[in-house]
Coordinates of C-alpha atoms in Angstrom, one line a residue:
M1 CA 117.0 95.4 55.7
N2 CA 113.8 98.1 55.4
K3 CA 114.3 100.1 51.8
L4 CA 111.7 102.0 49.9
Y5 CA 113.5 102.0 46.0
Y6 CA 112.0 105.2 43.9
G7 CA 112.8 104.2 39.8
D8 CA 111.3 101.3 37.3
N9 CA 111.4 98.0 38.9
L10 CA 112.6 96.2 35.9
L11 CA 115.9 98.0 37.0
I12 CA 115.5 98.2 40.2
L13 CA 115.2 93.8 40.9
H14 CA 118.1 93.4 38.3
E15 CA 120.6 96.1 40.0
Y16 CA 119.9 95.9 43.1
L17 CA 118.4 92.4 44.3
P18 CA 120.5 88.9 44.5
K19 CA 119.3 85.8 43.4
D20 CA 116.9 84.0 46.4
S21 CA 116.6 86.8 48.5
V22 CA 113.3 87.4 49.3
D23 CA 110.4 84.8 51.0
L24 CA 107.4 86.8 50.3
I25 CA 105.8 89.0 46.6
Y26 CA 102.6 90.6 46.8
L27 CA 102.2 92.5 43.6
D28 CA 98.9 95.2 42.5
P29 CA 100.1 96.3 39.4
P30 CA 98.2 98.9 37.6
F31 CA 96.6 96.3 35.3
N32 CA 93.7 98.5 34.0
S33 CA 92.8 100.8 37.0
N34 CA 90.3 103.2 36.5
R35 CA 89.8 101.9 32.3
N36 CA 87.5 99.9 30.6
Y37 CA 88.3 97.0 28.3
N38 CA 87.9 98.3 25.0
V39 CA 89.9 101.0 25.8
L40 CA 93.3 98.8 26.6
F41 CA 92.6 96.8 23.6
K42 CA 92.5 99.9 21.4
D43 CA 95.0 100.2 19.1
E44 CA 98.0 102.3 19.4
S45 CA 97.7 104.4 15.9
G46 CA 94.0 105.2 18.6
K47 CA 94.2 108.7 20.2
E48 CA 93.4 109.1 24.2
A49 CA 92.4 112.1 25.6
E50 CA 95.2 113.5 27.5
S51 CA 92.8 113.3 31.1
Q52 CA 93.7 109.6 30.9
I53 CA 97.2 109.3 31.1
T54 CA 98.9 109.0 34.8
A55 CA 102.3 108.3 36.1
F56 CA 102.5 104.8 35.4
E57 CA 100.9 104.4 31.6
D58 CA 103.7 105.0 29.8
T59 CA 104.7 101.4 31.3
W60 CA 101.3 99.9 29.0
H61 CA 101.8 101.3 25.5
W62 CA 103.3 99.4 22.8
N63 CA 106.3 102.2 22.2
S64 CA 110.0 101.0 21.3
S65 CA 110.1 99.8 25.8
A66 CA 107.5 97.4 24.8
E67 CA 109.2 96.2 21.6
E68 CA 112.5 95.4 22.7
S69 CA 111.5 94.2 25.7
Y70 CA 109.9 91.8 23.3
R71 CA 113.2 90.7 21.6
E72 CA 114.9 89.9 24.5
L73 CA 112.3 87.3 26.3
I74 CA 111.7 85.8 22.9
L75 CA 116.1 85.6 22.0
R76 CA 116.2 83.7 25.2
G77 CA 114.2 80.5 23.2
D78 CA 112.9 79.7 26.5
E79 CA 109.0 78.8 27.2
V80 CA 108.5 82.2 28.4
G81 CA 109.9 83.4 24.6
K82 CA 107.6 81.7 22.9
M83 CA 104.8 81.8 25.3
I84 CA 105.0 85.8 24.3
Q85 CA 105.3 85.2 21.1
S86 CA 101.9 83.2 21.0
F87 CA 100.3 86.0 22.5
R88 CA 101.2 88.9 19.9
S89 CA 100.5 86.6 16.6
F90 CA 96.5 86.3 19.3
I91 CA 96.0 90.0 20.4
G92 CA 98.1 92.1 18.5
E93 CA 100.0 94.7 18.9
N94 CA 97.7 97.3 21.8
Q95 CA 98.2 97.7 25.2
M96 CA 97.1 94.8 26.3
M97 CA 100.2 93.4 24.6
A98 CA 102.0 95.3 26.0
Y99 CA 101.0 95.2 29.9
L100 CA 101.6 91.1 29.0
V101 CA 105.3 91.4 27.8
M102 CA 105.6 94.1 30.5
M103 CA 104.6 91.4 33.1
A104 CA 106.7 88.2 31.3
I105 CA 109.9 90.2 31.8
R106 CA 109.2 91.3 35.4
L107 CA 107.3 88.3 36.7
T108 CA 111.4 86.0 35.3
E109 CA 112.6 88.5 37.6
L110 CA 110.8 88.1 40.4
H111 CA 110.9 84.4 40.0
R112 CA 114.9 84.9 40.3
V113 CA 114.5 86.9 43.3
L114 CA 112.4 84.5 44.8
K115 CA 114.1 82.0 47.4
D116 CA 113.4 78.4 46.7
T117 CA 110.5 78.6 49.9
G118 CA 109.1 81.6 48.8
S119 CA 106.1 82.4 47.2
L120 CA 104.2 85.2 45.1
Y121 CA 100.7 86.3 45.2
L122 CA 99.5 88.6 42.4
H123 CA 96.4 90.5 42.6
C124 CA 94.4 91.4 38.9
D125 CA 90.7 91.6 38.0
P126 CA 89.1 89.7 35.3
T127 CA 90.8 92.0 32.7
A128 CA 93.8 90.3 32.3
S129 CA 93.7 87.3 35.0
H130 CA 93.6 85.0 32.2
Y131 CA 96.6 85.9 30.4
L132 CA 98.7 86.5 33.7
K133 CA 97.6 83.4 34.9
I134 CA 99.2 81.2 31.7
L135 CA 102.0 84.3 32.3
L136 CA 102.4 82.5 35.5
D137 CA 102.2 79.1 34.7
T138 CA 104.9 79.5 32.6
V139 CA 107.0 80.7 34.6
F140 CA 106.8 79.5 37.7
G141 CA 105.7 75.7 36.2
A142 CA 101.5 75.1 36.4
D143 CA 102.6 72.6 39.5
N144 CA 103.6 75.1 41.4
F145 CA 100.0 77.0 41.3
R146 CA 98.8 76.9 45.1
S147 CA 95.3 78.5 44.7
E148 CA 93.4 81.5 42.5
V149 CA 91.8 83.5 45.9
I150 CA 88.6 85.4 45.4
W151 CA 88.4 88.6 47.1
K152 CA 85.0 90.2 47.4
R153 CA 85.4 93.2 47.2
T154 CA 82.3 94.9 47.2
S155 CA 78.6 94.0 47.9
S156 CA 77.2 95.2 44.5
H157 CA 77.6 96.7 41.3
N158 CA 75.5 97.6 39.0
S159 CA 76.2 96.9 35.7
A160 CA 74.8 96.9 31.9
K161 CA 73.9 93.7 30.3
R162 CA 76.0 91.9 32.6
Y163 CA 76.8 90.3 35.9
G164 CA 77.9 92.8 38.6
P165 CA 81.6 92.8 38.6
I166 CA 82.1 92.4 42.6
H167 CA 85.6 90.0 42.8
D168 CA 89.5 91.0 42.7
T169 CA 91.9 87.8 41.6
I170 CA 94.6 86.9 44.1
F171 CA 97.0 84.2 42.0
F172 CA 98.6 82.6 44.7
Y173 CA 102.3 80.7 43.6
S174 CA 105.4 79.5 45.1
K175 CA 108.7 78.3 43.7
S176 CA 109.1 74.8 44.6
D177 CA 107.3 72.1 46.6
D178 CA 109.2 73.4 50.0
F179 CA 107.5 76.1 50.7
V180 CA 106.6 78.0 53.7
W181 CA 102.8 77.5 54.7
N182 CA 101.1 78.8 57.6
K183 CA 97.7 77.7 58.9
V184 CA 95.4 80.9 59.0
Y185 CA 92.4 81.5 60.9
Q186 CA 89.2 83.3 60.8
T187 CA 87.5 83.6 63.9
Y188 CA 83.6 82.6 64.1
D189 CA 81.0 85.1 64.3
E190 CA 78.1 85.1 66.8
S191 CA 75.5 83.6 65.0
Y192 CA 77.9 80.7 64.1
I193 CA 78.8 80.2 67.7
E194 CA 74.4 80.5 69.1
K195 CA 73.9 77.9 66.4
F196 CA 76.2 75.3 66.2
Y197 CA 78.3 75.7 70.0
N198 CA 74.8 74.4 71.5
H199 CA 76.1 72.5 73.9
W200 CA 77.5 73.4 77.3
E201 CA 80.1 71.5 79.7
K202 CA 82.1 73.1 83.1
G203 CA 81.1 76.7 81.7
K204 CA 82.5 75.6 78.3
R205 CA 80.7 75.5 75.0
Y206 CA 81.2 72.5 72.4
Q207 CA 79.4 71.0 69.6
L208 CA 79.2 67.2 68.6
V209 CA 81.0 66.6 65.8
D210 CA 81.6 62.6 63.4
L211 CA 84.5 61.0 64.2
T212 CA 84.3 58.8 61.0
G213 CA 84.8 59.7 57.7
S214 CA 83.3 58.2 54.3
G215 CA 84.6 55.1 52.8
T216 CA 85.9 51.5 54.4
R217 CA 89.0 51.0 55.2
T218 CA 90.9 47.2 55.9
G219 CA 93.0 48.5 58.2
D220 CA 92.3 49.1 62.3
S221 CA 90.5 52.6 61.1
G222 CA 87.9 49.9 59.6
K223 CA 88.1 47.7 63.0
I224 CA 85.5 47.7 65.7
W225 CA 85.6 50.0 68.7
K226 CA 83.3 49.4 72.0
N227 CA 80.7 47.8 69.9
V228 CA 80.9 50.3 67.1
N229 CA 81.6 48.8 63.4
P230 CA 82.1 52.0 61.1
T231 CA 82.6 49.7 57.7
D232 CA 78.3 48.8 59.2
A233 CA 77.4 52.7 57.9
G234 CA 80.2 52.5 55.1
R235 CA 82.7 54.8 56.8
H236 CA 85.8 54.4 58.7
W237 CA 87.3 55.6 62.1
A238 CA 88.7 59.2 61.7
V239 CA 90.9 60.6 64.4
P240 CA 91.6 64.0 64.9
N241 CA 95.2 64.3 64.7
E242 CA 95.7 68.4 66.0
L243 CA 93.9 66.7 69.1
L244 CA 96.2 64.0 69.6
S245 CA 99.0 66.0 69.6
T246 CA 97.4 67.7 72.2
L247 CA 97.4 65.0 74.6
I248 CA 100.5 63.2 74.1
D249 CA 103.9 64.0 72.8
D250 CA 103.8 61.3 70.1
F251 CA 101.1 58.9 69.0
S252 CA 102.6 57.5 66.1
N253 CA 102.6 54.0 67.3
L254 CA 99.2 54.1 68.8
N255 CA 96.2 52.3 66.5
S256 CA 92.9 54.0 65.9
Q257 CA 91.4 51.9 68.6
Q258 CA 94.3 53.5 71.4
K259 CA 93.1 56.6 69.9
L260 CA 89.9 56.8 70.7
D261 CA 90.3 55.2 74.2
L262 CA 92.8 58.0 75.0
L263 CA 90.1 60.2 73.3
E264 CA 87.7 59.5 75.7
E265 CA 90.3 58.7 78.9
N266 CA 90.3 63.4 78.4
G267 CA 86.1 63.6 78.5
F268 CA 86.0 64.1 74.8
I269 CA 83.8 61.5 73.9
Y270 CA 79.9 62.1 74.1
W271 CA 77.6 59.2 73.7
T272 CA 74.3 59.1 72.2
K273 CA 71.5 57.5 72.7
N274 CA 71.4 55.3 70.2
N275 CA 74.9 53.8 71.5
K276 CA 77.1 55.9 69.1
P277 CA 80.6 58.5 69.3
R278 CA 80.8 61.6 69.0
L279 CA 83.5 63.9 69.4
K280 CA 83.3 67.1 72.0
K281 CA 84.9 69.8 69.9
F282 CA 85.0 72.7 72.3
L283 CA 84.9 76.4 71.4
E284 CA 88.0 77.6 73.3
E285 CA 90.8 75.1 72.0
N286 CA 89.4 75.1 68.6
S287 CA 91.4 78.3 66.1
G288 CA 88.3 79.0 64.3
V289 CA 88.1 78.4 60.6
P290 CA 90.6 77.8 58.5
V291 CA 91.0 80.6 55.7
Q292 CA 89.1 79.4 52.3
D293 CA 90.6 80.9 49.2
I294 CA 87.2 83.1 48.9
I295 CA 87.7 86.2 51.3
E296 CA 84.6 87.8 51.7
D297 CA 85.3 88.9 55.5
I298 CA 87.6 91.4 54.6
H299 CA 85.6 94.4 53.2
P300 CA 87.1 97.1 51.0
L301 CA 87.8 100.5 52.2
S302 CA 85.2 102.9 52.4
A303 CA 85.0 106.6 52.1
Q304 CA 84.5 107.1 56.1
S305 CA 87.3 103.9 56.7
A306 CA 90.1 106.2 59.3
E307 CA 92.7 104.0 57.4
R308 CA 92.0 105.4 53.7
L309 CA 94.2 107.7 52.3
G310 CA 92.7 109.0 49.4
Y311 CA 94.2 106.4 46.7
P312 CA 92.5 105.2 44.2
T313 CA 93.6 101.3 44.2
Q314 CA 94.6 100.9 48.0
K315 CA 93.7 97.9 49.8
P316 CA 92.9 97.0 53.4
V317 CA 96.0 96.4 55.1
K318 CA 94.2 92.9 56.8
L319 CA 94.3 91.3 53.3
L320 CA 97.8 91.8 53.5
E321 CA 98.0 90.7 57.0
R322 CA 96.2 87.6 56.0
I323 CA 98.6 86.9 53.3
L324 CA 102.0 87.6 55.6
Q325 CA 100.6 85.4 57.9
A326 CA 100.2 82.8 56.1
S327 CA 103.4 82.8 53.5
S328 CA 105.9 84.1 55.6
N329 CA 107.7 84.4 59.3
E330 CA 108.5 86.8 61.1
G331 CA 112.2 88.3 60.1
D332 CA 111.3 87.2 56.6
I333 CA 111.8 89.6 53.7
V334 CA 108.5 90.7 52.0
L335 CA 109.1 92.2 48.7
D336 CA 106.2 94.8 46.4
P337 CA 107.2 96.3 43.1
F338 CA 104.3 98.1 42.8
C339 CA 104.1 99.5 45.8
G340 CA 101.8 102.3 45.3
C341 CA 100.6 104.1 49.1
G342 CA 102.4 101.5 51.0
T343 CA 100.0 98.9 52.0
T344 CA 102.0 95.9 52.5
I345 CA 105.2 97.3 53.3
A346 CA 102.7 98.9 56.7
A347 CA 101.6 94.4 56.9
A348 CA 104.5 93.7 56.7
Y349 CA 106.5 96.4 59.6
K350 CA 103.4 95.7 62.1
L351 CA 103.7 91.6 61.0
N352 CA 107.6 92.0 62.6
R353 CA 108.7 91.4 59.0
N354 CA 111.6 93.2 56.7
W355 CA 110.2 95.0 53.6
I356 CA 111.1 95.9 49.9
G357 CA 108.9 98.3 48.4
I358 CA 109.4 99.6 44.9
D359 CA 107.4 102.8 43.3
I360 CA 108.2 104.5 39.4
T361 CA 106.3 107.6 40.9
Q362 CA 107.4 110.2 43.2
L363 CA 104.1 110.5 44.9
S364 CA 104.0 106.6 45.7
I365 CA 107.1 107.2 47.2
A366 CA 106.0 110.6 49.3
L367 CA 103.1 109.0 50.3
Q368 CA 104.8 105.7 52.1
K369 CA 106.7 107.8 53.7
Y370 CA 104.0 109.7 55.2
R371 CA 102.8 106.9 55.9
L372 CA 105.4 105.4 57.8
Q373 CA 105.7 108.2 60.2
D374 CA 102.3 108.7 61.1
S375 CA 101.5 105.0 61.7
F376 CA 104.7 103.9 63.4
Q377 CA 106.7 106.7 63.8
L378 CA 109.8 106.1 62.0
S379 CA 111.4 108.2 59.6
A380 CA 113.4 107.9 56.5
K381 CA 118.0 107.6 57.0
K382 CA 117.3 106.7 60.8
D383 CA 114.4 103.7 60.1
Y384 CA 114.4 102.5 56.5
E385 CA 116.5 104.0 53.8
V386 CA 115.0 106.0 50.0
V387 CA 117.3 104.7 47.1
G388 CA 116.8 106.9 43.8
E389 CA 115.4 109.6 45.9
P390 CA 117.0 112.7 45.3
Q391 CA 119.5 113.8 48.2
D392 CA 121.0 116.9 46.7
L393 CA 120.4 119.9 44.6
Q394 CA 123.3 117.8 41.7
S395 CA 120.8 114.8 42.4
A396 CA 117.9 116.2 42.2
K397 CA 118.6 118.6 38.5
A398 CA 119.5 115.2 37.5
L399 CA 115.9 113.9 38.1
A400 CA 114.5 117.2 36.4
N401 CA 116.6 116.7 33.3
D402 CA 115.2 113.0 33.9
D403 CA 111.3 113.6 34.1
R404 CA 110.4 117.2 35.0
Y405 CA 107.1 115.9 36.6
Q406 CA 108.8 113.4 38.6
F407 CA 110.6 116.3 39.9
Q408 CA 107.2 118.3 40.1
W409 CA 106.1 115.5 42.5
W410 CA 109.1 115.1 44.6
A411 CA 109.8 119.0 45.2
L412 CA 105.9 118.9 46.5
S413 CA 105.9 116.4 48.3
L414 CA 109.4 118.7 50.5
I415 CA 106.2 120.5 51.7
K416 CA 103.8 118.0 51.9
A417 CA 101.5 119.3 49.0
R418 CA 99.3 117.4 47.1
P419 CA 100.5 117.1 42.9
L420 CA 97.1 118.3 41.6
G421 CA 95.0 116.0 40.5
A422 CA 95.9 113.5 42.9
S423 CA 93.0 113.9 45.6
S424 CA 90.8 111.0 46.4
G425 CA 89.0 109.6 43.3
S426 CA 90.8 111.2 40.8
K427 CA 93.3 110.5 38.9
V428 CA 96.7 109.6 40.7
G429 CA 99.3 112.2 39.5
K430 CA 97.3 113.9 36.1
K431 CA 99.6 115.3 33.4
G432 CA 97.7 118.2 31.8
S433 CA 96.4 121.8 32.1
D434 CA 97.5 123.2 35.9
K435 CA 96.2 126.8 35.2
G436 CA 99.1 128.0 37.0
I437 CA 99.2 125.2 39.7
D438 CA 101.0 122.5 40.4
G439 CA 100.1 121.7 44.1
V440 CA 98.1 122.2 46.9
M441 CA 98.1 122.6 50.9
T442 CA 95.3 123.2 52.5
F443 CA 94.7 124.0 56.3
L444 CA 92.1 125.0 59.2
D445 CA 92.1 128.5 60.6
D446 CA 88.8 129.2 61.6
N447 CA 85.8 128.1 63.1
S448 CA 83.8 127.5 59.8
G449 CA 85.3 123.8 59.3
K450 CA 86.3 125.2 55.6
A451 CA 89.7 124.6 54.5
K452 CA 91.9 127.0 52.7
R453 CA 94.6 126.7 50.0
V454 CA 98.1 127.5 49.8
L455 CA 98.5 127.4 45.6
V456 CA 102.1 125.8 44.8
Q457 CA 103.7 126.3 41.2
V458 CA 106.9 124.2 41.1
K459 CA 109.7 125.0 37.9
S460 CA 112.6 123.7 37.5
G461 CA 113.9 125.5 34.7
K462 CA 114.8 129.6 34.4
V463 CA 112.8 131.7 36.5
K464 CA 112.3 135.2 36.4
S465 CA 110.1 137.9 38.2
G466 CA 107.2 137.5 36.0
D467 CA 106.7 134.0 36.9
I468 CA 106.1 135.5 40.1
R469 CA 103.6 138.0 39.4
D470 CA 102.0 135.8 37.6
L471 CA 101.6 133.1 40.7
R472 CA 99.9 136.0 43.0
G473 CA 97.6 136.7 40.4
T474 CA 96.6 133.1 40.3
I475 CA 96.4 133.5 44.1
E476 CA 94.5 136.5 43.8
R477 CA 91.4 134.8 41.0
E478 CA 91.7 131.4 42.6
N479 CA 91.0 133.4 45.9
A480 CA 93.9 131.0 47.5
E481 CA 94.7 132.8 51.2
L482 CA 98.9 131.5 50.1
G483 CA 101.3 130.7 47.4
V484 CA 104.3 129.1 47.3
F485 CA 107.0 128.9 44.5
I486 CA 109.4 125.8 44.2
T487 CA 112.1 126.7 42.4
L488 CA 115.4 124.1 40.9
E489 CA 117.4 128.0 40.9
T490 CA 118.1 130.1 42.5
A491 CA 115.7 133.4 42.9
S492 CA 116.8 136.7 41.9
R493 CA 116.3 140.0 43.7
D494 CA 113.7 141.3 42.0
M495 CA 111.6 137.8 42.3
N496 CA 112.2 138.1 45.9
T497 CA 111.5 142.2 45.9
E498 CA 107.2 140.8 43.7
A499 CA 107.3 137.9 46.4
V500 CA 107.2 140.6 49.0
S501 CA 104.8 142.9 47.8
A502 CA 101.9 140.8 47.9
G503 CA 101.5 141.3 51.3
F504 CA 100.5 138.8 53.8
Y505 CA 98.1 136.6 54.8
H506 CA 96.8 137.3 58.7
S507 CA 95.5 134.4 60.8
E508 CA 93.2 135.0 63.2
N509 CA 93.2 131.9 64.9
W510 CA 97.6 132.3 65.3
N511 CA 97.4 135.9 66.0
R512 CA 100.0 136.3 64.1
D513 CA 100.9 137.1 59.9
Y514 CA 102.7 135.3 57.5
P515 CA 103.7 135.8 53.7
K516 CA 101.3 135.2 51.4
L517 CA 104.0 134.5 48.4
Q518 CA 107.2 132.5 49.9
I519 CA 110.0 132.0 47.7
F520 CA 111.6 128.8 48.3
S521 CA 114.4 126.9 46.2
I522 CA 115.4 123.3 46.6
E523 CA 118.6 123.8 48.1
D524 CA 116.3 126.0 50.6
L525 CA 113.9 122.7 51.2
L526 CA 116.8 120.1 50.9
N527 CA 118.5 122.0 54.5
G528 CA 115.5 121.9 56.3
K529 CA 113.8 125.6 55.4
E530 CA 109.4 125.3 55.7
V531 CA 106.7 126.9 54.6
L532 CA 104.9 129.6 56.7
M533 CA 101.4 128.5 57.7
P534 CA 99.4 127.8 60.3
Q535 CA 100.5 125.0 61.3
N536 CA 97.1 122.4 61.7
L537 CA 97.8 121.1 57.9
T538 CA 94.8 118.8 56.3
T539 CA 96.2 118.3 52.7
F540 CA 97.1 114.2 53.0
K541 CA 94.8 112.4 55.5
Q542 CA 96.9 111.4 58.5
A543 CA 97.4 107.8 58.1
E544 CA 96.1 105.6 62.0
K545 CA 98.6 105.0 64.3
I546 CA 99.6 101.0 65.0
G547 CA 101.8 99.0 66.9
K548 CA 103.5 96.5 65.7
D549 CA 101.4 93.0 66.6
V550 CA 103.2 90.9 68.9
D551 CA 100.9 87.9 69.1
Q552 CA 101.3 86.2 66.2
G553 CA 98.1 84.4 66.3
K554 CA 94.9 84.4 65.3
L555 CA 94.1 88.1 63.9
F556 CA 90.9 87.7 61.7

């Protein structure tokens, strides 16, 4: 069941996922990453700097694809189509409207594949959250809105002439009233325990809590127990059923007074000096604090975090674990249609859920494969399936014809090279001037701690010996140690001769010579051929090794 899909999630949802097949959906779509509010609302006649264009941004422009999706939505004649028409009359034709059209048609498909007992979580920021909630109300029904979860993603943020934006929003919707819900608890911090669990009995901490609730009642919960009348204080007996269930299998026939007797018999009642009963709430028997709709205890990934992989919008695994524990069970199917660097997939596998991940960039698919290998020692084909990724020369050529940038990123992933511009803090997969370099690999080879570089160039068209001379010149100009030339076509004899003439790089640590310029065809790489270089590769940060969780109890 575990699968990674490369491609447009709308097409993949329609083609591969049947109706009512998924238990939980989490999506963190590229709503406004690294862009400001005004740019998103800029008229499409404007011109953006080339450096702003990333792999997914083409989806969010008002173009023929957006117009086609808009027409498809309104021709359905349903409530979603009517809402989209209203948006267009208000917003106009710009990137925000294109974004909402593309999200509307995808949310409709996600609703289709979700089981009746399933839930959807949509992660966004305030830029488009108000529009997205209206869309979600329209697609899922306002009565299936469950929570607006606020995640405090940073402590402070300086912002001119407005309150500092420090939170993201996560909308939680179910498909019906009958949805999976598991209580998840957050452990108490030490200061809370010291302050409130300040009583001891036989080496166990406990606190005293009220046994009554506000308001009077006319039934047995409002009657006297042991000379104490809750009505005198304008209250009624509120006996905790969770505690009773640990003492007796069936208490449905007990009245409030009998329940109180049962608590006292088992040592859970404390009588004050004023002869008022209080409940002993023991720390060891308490699951913790039920999680609330404001999350402050899960912090964003710092630059030094062992979990951080360098993906700009990466979320903490604990955030996804909390969502998965609350709204799915072991063995359920979890879907992330914008899966990025694979945090949802990692959390799902760790918690014994099945998973489906979809992403429109080969770079993301590569990052997820590295992560699954590093964290769980999982390998493609053996442990999960990758759909849409080239498996042979013919499909590689098809990808190159369809999208040369995706081909380039896929080819680089075959040797674990990082695409130019895909470093931490920069645009992932930036398209722009590369100065003859498409990717880079780094390695350590001495005691200086300074990384050495392998420059990589990818060609999907016709190649010649002059290309090798150009790359050799780039290596010399950039003071790199090695160069790799990847070609879809077979290299000529003159090209191989030119590469050999570049000489060797000598590794002092390994006491070995490596060809300074190496040529690989795609067919070579698909057949397992590898770059000859010192093996302490540092190009991508290695994900932490993670074991599966066997205890599905309190994690946070």
